[in-house]
Amino acid sequence: MRKLVALVLALVLALFAVPAMAEGKLVVYTPNPDAEIQYILNPFIEKYNVEVETMPMGTGECYTRLAAEKDAPIADVMFGGVESTWTHDYPDLFQAYVANGNDKLPAEYQNPDGLITYYILGGSCVMIVNEELEKELGLNITCYQDLLNPALKGMIASADPNASSSAFAHLCNLLLAMGDGENPYESEAAWNYVAALIDQLDGSLTSGSSAVYKGVANGEYVVGLSYEIGVAGFISNGAEGVRAVYPTEGVCWTPVGSSIINGAKNIDNAKLFMDWLISDECQTNMATAEGSVLRGVRTDLFVPTDYMPSFDTLNLKQEDSEYTDANKQTILDHWNDLWNK
């Protein structure tokens, strides 16, 4: 299906394509996985014949380097990993630019002040299930409440939210989905559930986010708390006997952004890259390329697969990113208090 859609859309885009006239250089700092390089950055290089120097590193290292280099910046753009809390903490690192096509985005993903160009959606709200072990236990896991079944004690994989950004994001999804009242993140219902889940984890956390879905596939665990790109990519690359589960209590996605570095030497190509990220062509390629597991901010262009459903089949929740960003340490402190009991 994706091959057919990709072919048709490629032909349509070709009819209206503007010749690519750029060249020159672009220096990119990025914490992004290989999939975003393959389906976003590489097509940009091919289209515009820009010499791109890519420097992969963790999100924290990106900001540390950018802060150290702010008087003589090396990077032109930070590709991925940009959130409002970071731009608040590092106000001098980025310069404003509103990309062409910003008005086509859903209102919640637009760039009103120019600092962050949101281009992709990250969903740390997916569970991965080992179907053989699930069957042996006589279970059918569809929701967070199912994780409290006594048969699953010690058989649930989760990374440490103190060390893994995806695990922290999944914790926030848990609080939102299982909470109630005006602020579900602080509700008694939400934290009672987390306390019960911690008991089910039985004192064990994985070494990292990828160890969650790998451990489930290897039969070490029945189910794991993971994130969409990781699980979908794992399945699309041939993992067998596992499936993605989107909890029926609710799931949410948060936008991931990129920004231009203040004082960028290759400013024209930096702006061109921001334009590219939210262009019809780039967003279509993410949605239709064979093997892609990326979900762009242009939700109207998304093409569902067996392991990446469309939003209209899910119980969508709206994360309060402003709250979770501002209260990250408070949330972690609460988790740690329960974990250490």
Short mmCIF file of C-alpha atoms in Angstrom, two decimals:
data_model
loop_
_atom_site.label_atom_id
_atom_site.label_comp_id
_atom_site.label_asym_id
_atom_site.label_seq_id
_atom_site.Cartn_x
_atom_site.Cartn_y
_atom_site.Cartn_z
CA MET A 1 0.00 0.00 0.00
CA ARG A 2 2.75 2.45 0.96
CA LYS A 3 4.64 1.70 -2.26
CA LEU A 4 1.59 2.60 -4.37
CA VAL A 5 0.85 5.75 -2.37
CA ALA A 6 4.49 6.81 -2.51
CA LEU A 7 4.61 6.36 -6.29
CA VAL A 8 1.44 8.37 -6.90
CA LEU A 9 2.48 11.20 -4.55
CA ALA A 10 5.99 11.30 -5.99
CA LEU A 11 4.55 11.77 -9.47
CA VAL A 12 2.25 14.55 -8.26
CA LEU A 13 5.09 16.33 -6.47
CA ALA A 14 7.32 16.00 -9.51
CA LEU A 15 4.77 17.81 -11.66
CA PHE A 16 4.92 20.87 -9.42
CA ALA A 17 8.52 20.66 -8.25
CA VAL A 18 10.68 23.77 -8.29
CA PRO A 19 14.24 23.12 -9.46
CA ALA A 20 16.62 22.76 -6.54
CA MET A 21 19.16 25.60 -6.78
CA ALA A 22 20.94 25.41 -3.42
CA GLU A 23 24.46 24.17 -2.80
CA GLY A 24 27.08 25.06 -0.20
CA LYS A 25 27.42 23.66 3.31
CA LEU A 26 25.36 22.94 6.42
CA VAL A 27 26.67 21.80 9.82
CA VAL A 28 24.13 19.76 11.76
CA TYR A 29 24.18 18.71 15.43
CA THR A 30 21.64 15.94 16.01
CA PRO A 31 20.55 13.42 18.65
CA ASN A 32 18.27 11.75 16.10
CA PRO A 33 18.17 8.02 15.27
CA ASP A 34 19.18 6.60 11.89
CA ALA A 35 15.60 6.63 10.59
CA GLU A 36 15.42 10.42 10.65
CA ILE A 37 18.77 10.68 8.90
CA GLN A 38 17.62 8.20 6.25
CA TYR A 39 14.17 9.58 5.51
CA ILE A 40 14.64 13.31 6.23
CA LEU A 41 18.26 14.47 6.04
CA ASN A 42 19.52 12.29 3.17
CA PRO A 43 16.69 13.31 0.78
CA PHE A 44 17.46 16.96 1.60
CA ILE A 45 21.11 16.42 0.62
CA GLU A 46 20.11 14.70 -2.61
CA LYS A 47 17.58 17.35 -3.56
CA TYR A 48 19.65 20.45 -2.87
CA ASN A 49 23.21 19.14 -3.35
CA VAL A 50 24.21 20.66 -0.01
CA GLU A 51 27.38 19.41 1.67
CA VAL A 52 26.10 18.40 5.12
CA GLU A 53 28.44 17.74 8.03
CA THR A 54 26.45 15.67 10.52
CA MET A 55 27.64 15.45 14.12
CA PRO A 56 25.55 12.89 16.08
CA MET A 57 25.48 13.18 19.87
CA GLY A 58 23.02 13.00 22.76
CA THR A 59 20.57 15.81 23.37
CA GLY A 60 22.34 17.00 26.51
CA GLU A 61 25.70 16.99 24.75
CA CYS A 62 24.22 19.05 21.90
CA TYR A 63 23.24 21.82 24.31
CA THR A 64 26.50 21.64 26.23
CA ARG A 65 28.49 22.07 23.02
CA LEU A 66 26.23 24.79 21.67
CA ALA A 67 26.53 26.73 24.93
CA ALA A 68 30.32 26.38 24.91
CA GLU A 69 30.50 27.52 21.27
CA LYS A 70 27.92 30.31 21.41
CA ASP A 71 30.49 33.07 20.83
CA ALA A 72 31.88 31.24 17.79
CA PRO A 73 29.21 28.75 16.67
CA ILE A 74 30.19 25.72 14.63
CA ALA A 75 26.72 24.27 14.03
CA ASP A 76 24.11 25.86 11.78
CA VAL A 77 21.11 23.85 12.97
CA MET A 78 20.12 21.48 15.74
CA PHE A 79 18.16 18.73 14.03
CA GLY A 80 15.77 17.24 16.61
CA GLY A 81 15.80 17.39 20.39
CA VAL A 82 14.56 20.99 20.63
CA GLU A 83 11.78 21.59 23.15
CA SER A 84 10.39 24.72 24.77
CA THR A 85 12.15 24.06 28.07
CA TRP A 86 15.52 23.97 26.34
CA THR A 87 14.94 27.23 24.46
CA HIS A 88 13.85 28.75 27.78
CA ASP A 89 16.98 27.51 29.56
CA TYR A 90 19.27 28.48 26.65
CA PRO A 91 17.63 31.65 25.23
CA ASP A 92 20.73 32.86 23.39
CA LEU A 93 21.49 29.69 21.43
CA PHE A 94 18.82 29.92 18.74
CA GLN A 95 17.56 32.51 16.29
CA ALA A 96 14.02 32.96 15.09
CA TYR A 97 12.82 31.82 11.69
CA VAL A 98 9.29 30.84 10.65
CA ALA A 99 9.59 28.22 7.93
CA ASN A 100 7.62 28.33 4.71
CA GLY A 101 4.57 26.12 5.10
CA ASN A 102 4.13 26.81 8.80
CA ASP A 103 0.52 27.83 8.14
CA LYS A 104 -0.24 24.34 6.75
CA LEU A 105 0.51 22.67 10.07
CA PRO A 106 -2.13 21.89 12.69
CA ALA A 107 -2.39 24.89 15.01
CA GLU A 108 -0.82 23.08 17.97
CA TYR A 109 2.35 22.34 15.95
CA GLN A 110 2.88 25.77 14.41
CA ASN A 111 5.83 28.00 15.27
CA PRO A 112 4.46 31.31 16.55
CA ASP A 113 7.72 32.85 17.82
CA GLY A 114 10.02 31.34 15.20
CA LEU A 115 12.33 29.53 17.60
CA ILE A 116 11.20 25.91 17.10
CA THR A 117 10.20 24.25 13.83
CA TYR A 118 8.19 21.18 14.81
CA TYR A 119 8.41 18.50 12.12
CA ILE A 120 7.75 15.06 13.64
CA LEU A 121 5.63 13.50 16.38
CA GLY A 122 7.12 11.27 19.06
CA GLY A 123 4.81 8.79 20.79
CA SER A 124 6.22 7.35 24.02
CA CYS A 125 2.95 5.61 24.68
CA VAL A 126 3.25 2.18 23.06
CA MET A 127 3.52 -1.22 24.69
CA ILE A 128 5.21 -4.17 23.00
CA VAL A 129 3.86 -7.64 23.72
CA ASN A 130 5.41 -11.09 23.29
CA GLU A 131 2.43 -12.93 21.84
CA GLU A 132 3.62 -16.45 22.67
CA LEU A 133 4.20 -15.69 26.35
CA GLU A 134 0.96 -13.73 26.49
CA LYS A 135 -0.92 -16.75 25.16
CA GLU A 136 0.76 -19.09 27.63
CA LEU A 137 -0.52 -16.90 30.46
CA GLY A 138 -4.02 -16.76 28.97
CA LEU A 139 -3.90 -12.97 28.67
CA ASN A 140 -4.96 -10.41 26.07
CA ILE A 141 -3.10 -7.21 26.88
CA THR A 142 -4.85 -4.10 25.55
CA CYS A 143 -4.51 -1.49 28.29
CA TYR A 144 -2.48 -0.23 31.23
CA GLN A 145 -4.88 -1.84 33.70
CA ASP A 146 -3.95 -5.25 32.30
CA LEU A 147 -0.38 -4.72 33.53
CA LEU A 148 -1.55 -5.11 37.13
CA ASN A 149 -2.46 -8.78 36.59
CA PRO A 150 -0.46 -10.76 39.20
CA ALA A 151 0.71 -13.14 36.46
CA LEU A 152 2.80 -10.30 35.01
CA LYS A 153 4.78 -9.50 38.16
CA GLY A 154 8.45 -9.36 37.21
CA MET A 155 7.57 -9.82 33.53
CA ILE A 156 7.16 -6.15 32.56
CA ALA A 157 10.05 -4.23 30.99
CA SER A 158 10.62 -0.53 31.55
CA ALA A 159 13.63 1.73 31.32
CA ASP A 160 14.49 4.16 34.11
CA PRO A 161 12.68 7.51 33.62
CA ASN A 162 15.60 9.23 35.36
CA ALA A 163 17.96 8.11 32.60
CA SER A 164 15.76 7.56 29.55
CA SER A 165 13.82 10.39 27.88
CA SER A 166 11.38 7.91 26.33
CA ALA A 167 10.77 6.26 29.71
CA PHE A 168 10.05 9.65 31.28
CA ALA A 169 7.68 10.50 28.42
CA HIS A 170 5.92 7.17 28.93
CA LEU A 171 5.59 7.90 32.65
CA CYS A 172 3.89 11.19 31.74
CA ASN A 173 1.55 9.30 29.39
CA LEU A 174 0.72 6.88 32.22
CA LEU A 175 -0.11 9.74 34.58
CA LEU A 176 -2.29 11.46 31.99
CA ALA A 177 -4.12 8.28 30.97
CA MET A 178 -4.69 6.89 34.47
CA GLY A 179 -5.22 10.19 36.27
CA ASP A 180 -8.36 12.21 36.80
CA GLY A 181 -9.49 15.66 37.89
CA GLU A 182 -8.28 19.06 36.82
CA ASN A 183 -4.63 18.02 36.85
CA PRO A 184 -4.33 14.27 36.19
CA TYR A 185 -0.53 14.41 36.58
CA GLU A 186 -0.93 15.17 40.28
CA SER A 187 -4.03 13.07 40.95
CA GLU A 188 -4.18 10.33 43.56
CA ALA A 189 -5.57 7.92 40.98
CA ALA A 190 -2.56 8.40 38.69
CA TRP A 191 0.07 7.91 41.39
CA ASN A 192 -1.79 4.99 42.96
CA TYR A 193 -1.56 3.30 39.58
CA VAL A 194 2.15 4.10 39.27
CA ALA A 195 2.77 2.68 42.74
CA ALA A 196 0.99 -0.54 41.76
CA LEU A 197 2.94 -0.71 38.50
CA ILE A 198 6.25 -0.24 40.33
CA ASP A 199 5.33 -3.21 42.50
CA GLN A 200 4.72 -5.22 39.31
CA LEU A 201 8.18 -4.26 37.97
CA ASP A 202 9.56 -6.15 40.96
CA GLY A 203 12.70 -4.07 41.41
CA SER A 204 13.95 -4.40 37.84
CA LEU A 205 14.57 -1.74 35.17
CA THR A 206 16.26 -2.24 31.82
CA SER A 207 19.61 -0.70 30.87
CA GLY A 208 18.00 1.55 28.25
CA SER A 209 15.03 2.10 25.97
CA SER A 210 16.11 -0.36 23.25
CA ALA A 211 16.55 -3.09 25.88
CA VAL A 212 12.80 -2.91 26.50
CA TYR A 213 11.61 -4.08 23.09
CA LYS A 214 14.60 -6.39 22.59
CA GLY A 215 13.95 -8.02 25.97
CA VAL A 216 10.30 -8.61 25.10
CA ALA A 217 11.22 -10.11 21.72
CA ASN A 218 13.83 -12.36 23.36
CA GLY A 219 11.30 -13.72 25.82
CA GLU A 220 12.78 -12.12 28.92
CA TYR A 221 9.54 -10.18 29.43
CA VAL A 222 5.92 -10.55 28.38
CA VAL A 223 5.30 -6.84 27.84
CA GLY A 224 7.30 -3.62 27.78
CA LEU A 225 6.63 0.11 28.10
CA SER A 226 8.19 1.65 25.02
CA TYR A 227 7.84 4.27 22.28
CA GLU A 228 6.37 4.15 18.79
CA ILE A 229 9.41 4.71 16.58
CA GLY A 230 11.41 2.09 18.47
CA VAL A 231 8.69 -0.57 18.42
CA ALA A 232 7.48 0.13 14.88
CA GLY A 233 11.03 0.15 13.56
CA PHE A 234 11.78 -3.11 15.35
CA ILE A 235 8.72 -4.80 13.84
CA SER A 236 9.22 -3.36 10.36
CA ASN A 237 12.78 -4.72 10.37
CA GLY A 238 11.49 -8.25 10.77
CA ALA A 239 10.90 -8.89 14.48
CA GLU A 240 8.42 -11.75 14.81
CA GLY A 241 6.05 -12.84 17.52
CA VAL A 242 5.55 -9.35 18.95
CA ARG A 243 2.94 -6.66 18.44
CA ALA A 244 2.47 -3.02 19.29
CA VAL A 245 -0.33 -2.14 21.72
CA TYR A 246 -1.73 1.37 22.10
CA PRO A 247 -3.34 1.43 25.58
CA THR A 248 -7.07 1.96 25.45
CA GLU A 249 -6.99 4.37 28.41
CA GLY A 250 -5.31 6.92 26.16
CA VAL A 251 -2.19 7.81 24.22
CA CYS A 252 -0.52 11.08 23.28
CA TRP A 253 2.17 12.30 20.94
CA THR A 254 4.47 15.26 21.47
CA PRO A 255 6.06 17.30 18.69
CA VAL A 256 9.82 17.19 18.17
CA GLY A 257 11.55 20.32 16.92
CA SER A 258 14.61 21.68 15.17
CA SER A 259 16.12 25.16 15.34
CA ILE A 260 18.63 27.45 13.68
CA ILE A 261 21.70 28.27 15.75
CA ASN A 262 22.24 31.92 16.61
CA GLY A 263 25.11 33.19 14.46
CA ALA A 264 24.89 30.29 11.98
CA LYS A 265 27.49 30.74 9.23
CA ASN A 266 25.39 28.99 6.59
CA ILE A 267 22.17 30.82 7.36
CA ASP A 268 20.53 30.44 3.93
CA ASN A 269 20.92 26.66 3.98
CA ALA A 270 19.81 26.57 7.60
CA LYS A 271 16.57 28.33 6.63
CA LEU A 272 16.21 26.04 3.62
CA PHE A 273 16.49 23.01 5.90
CA MET A 274 13.73 24.35 8.18
CA ASP A 275 11.56 24.87 5.07
CA TRP A 276 12.34 21.32 3.97
CA LEU A 277 11.37 19.74 7.29
CA ILE A 278 7.73 20.80 7.00
CA SER A 279 7.47 20.81 3.21
CA ASP A 280 4.89 18.65 1.45
CA GLU A 281 7.70 16.63 -0.09
CA CYS A 282 9.52 15.83 3.15
CA GLN A 283 6.35 15.14 5.13
CA THR A 284 5.04 12.92 2.33
CA ASN A 285 8.30 11.00 2.14
CA MET A 286 8.17 10.31 5.88
CA ALA A 287 4.61 9.07 5.55
CA THR A 288 4.98 6.88 2.49
CA ALA A 289 8.58 5.69 2.08
CA GLU A 290 8.86 1.93 2.32
CA GLY A 291 10.18 1.04 5.76
CA SER A 292 9.63 4.49 7.27
CA VAL A 293 8.30 4.50 10.83
CA LEU A 294 8.14 8.29 11.15
CA ARG A 295 4.94 10.19 11.91
CA GLY A 296 5.19 13.77 10.66
CA VAL A 297 3.37 16.81 12.00
CA ARG A 298 1.37 16.88 8.78
CA THR A 299 -1.09 14.32 10.11
CA ASP A 300 -3.24 14.72 7.00
CA LEU A 301 -0.46 13.05 4.97
CA PHE A 302 0.10 10.05 7.27
CA VAL A 303 -0.41 6.57 5.77
CA PRO A 304 -1.17 3.89 8.41
CA THR A 305 0.42 0.43 8.51
CA ASP A 306 -0.29 -2.76 10.42
CA TYR A 307 1.92 -1.53 13.26
CA MET A 308 1.31 2.24 13.02
CA PRO A 309 -2.43 2.97 13.13
CA SER A 310 -4.11 6.22 12.19
CA PHE A 311 -5.05 8.60 14.98
CA ASP A 312 -8.77 8.16 14.39
CA THR A 313 -8.56 4.56 15.67
CA LEU A 314 -6.96 5.56 18.99
CA ASN A 315 -8.04 7.21 22.23
CA LEU A 316 -5.98 10.37 21.87
CA LYS A 317 -5.02 12.52 24.84
CA GLN A 318 -3.47 15.99 24.74
CA GLU A 319 -0.32 16.17 26.83
CA ASP A 320 0.25 19.33 28.84
CA SER A 321 3.86 19.72 27.75
CA GLU A 322 4.20 23.03 29.55
CA TYR A 323 3.35 21.28 32.82
CA THR A 324 5.48 18.17 32.28
CA ASP A 325 8.48 20.24 31.17
CA ALA A 326 8.24 22.63 34.12
CA ASN A 327 7.64 19.85 36.66
CA LYS A 328 9.95 17.16 35.36
CA GLN A 329 12.04 16.94 38.51
CA THR A 330 8.94 16.90 40.74
CA ILE A 331 7.52 14.00 38.74
CA LEU A 332 10.82 12.13 38.93
CA ASP A 333 11.10 12.78 42.66
CA HIS A 334 7.64 11.27 43.17
CA TRP A 335 8.58 8.25 41.08
CA ASN A 336 11.85 7.81 42.99
CA ASP A 337 10.07 8.02 46.35
CA LEU A 338 7.73 5.22 45.31
CA TRP A 339 10.53 3.16 43.75
CA ASN A 340 12.66 3.36 46.89
CA LYS A 341 9.91 2.36 49.30
#
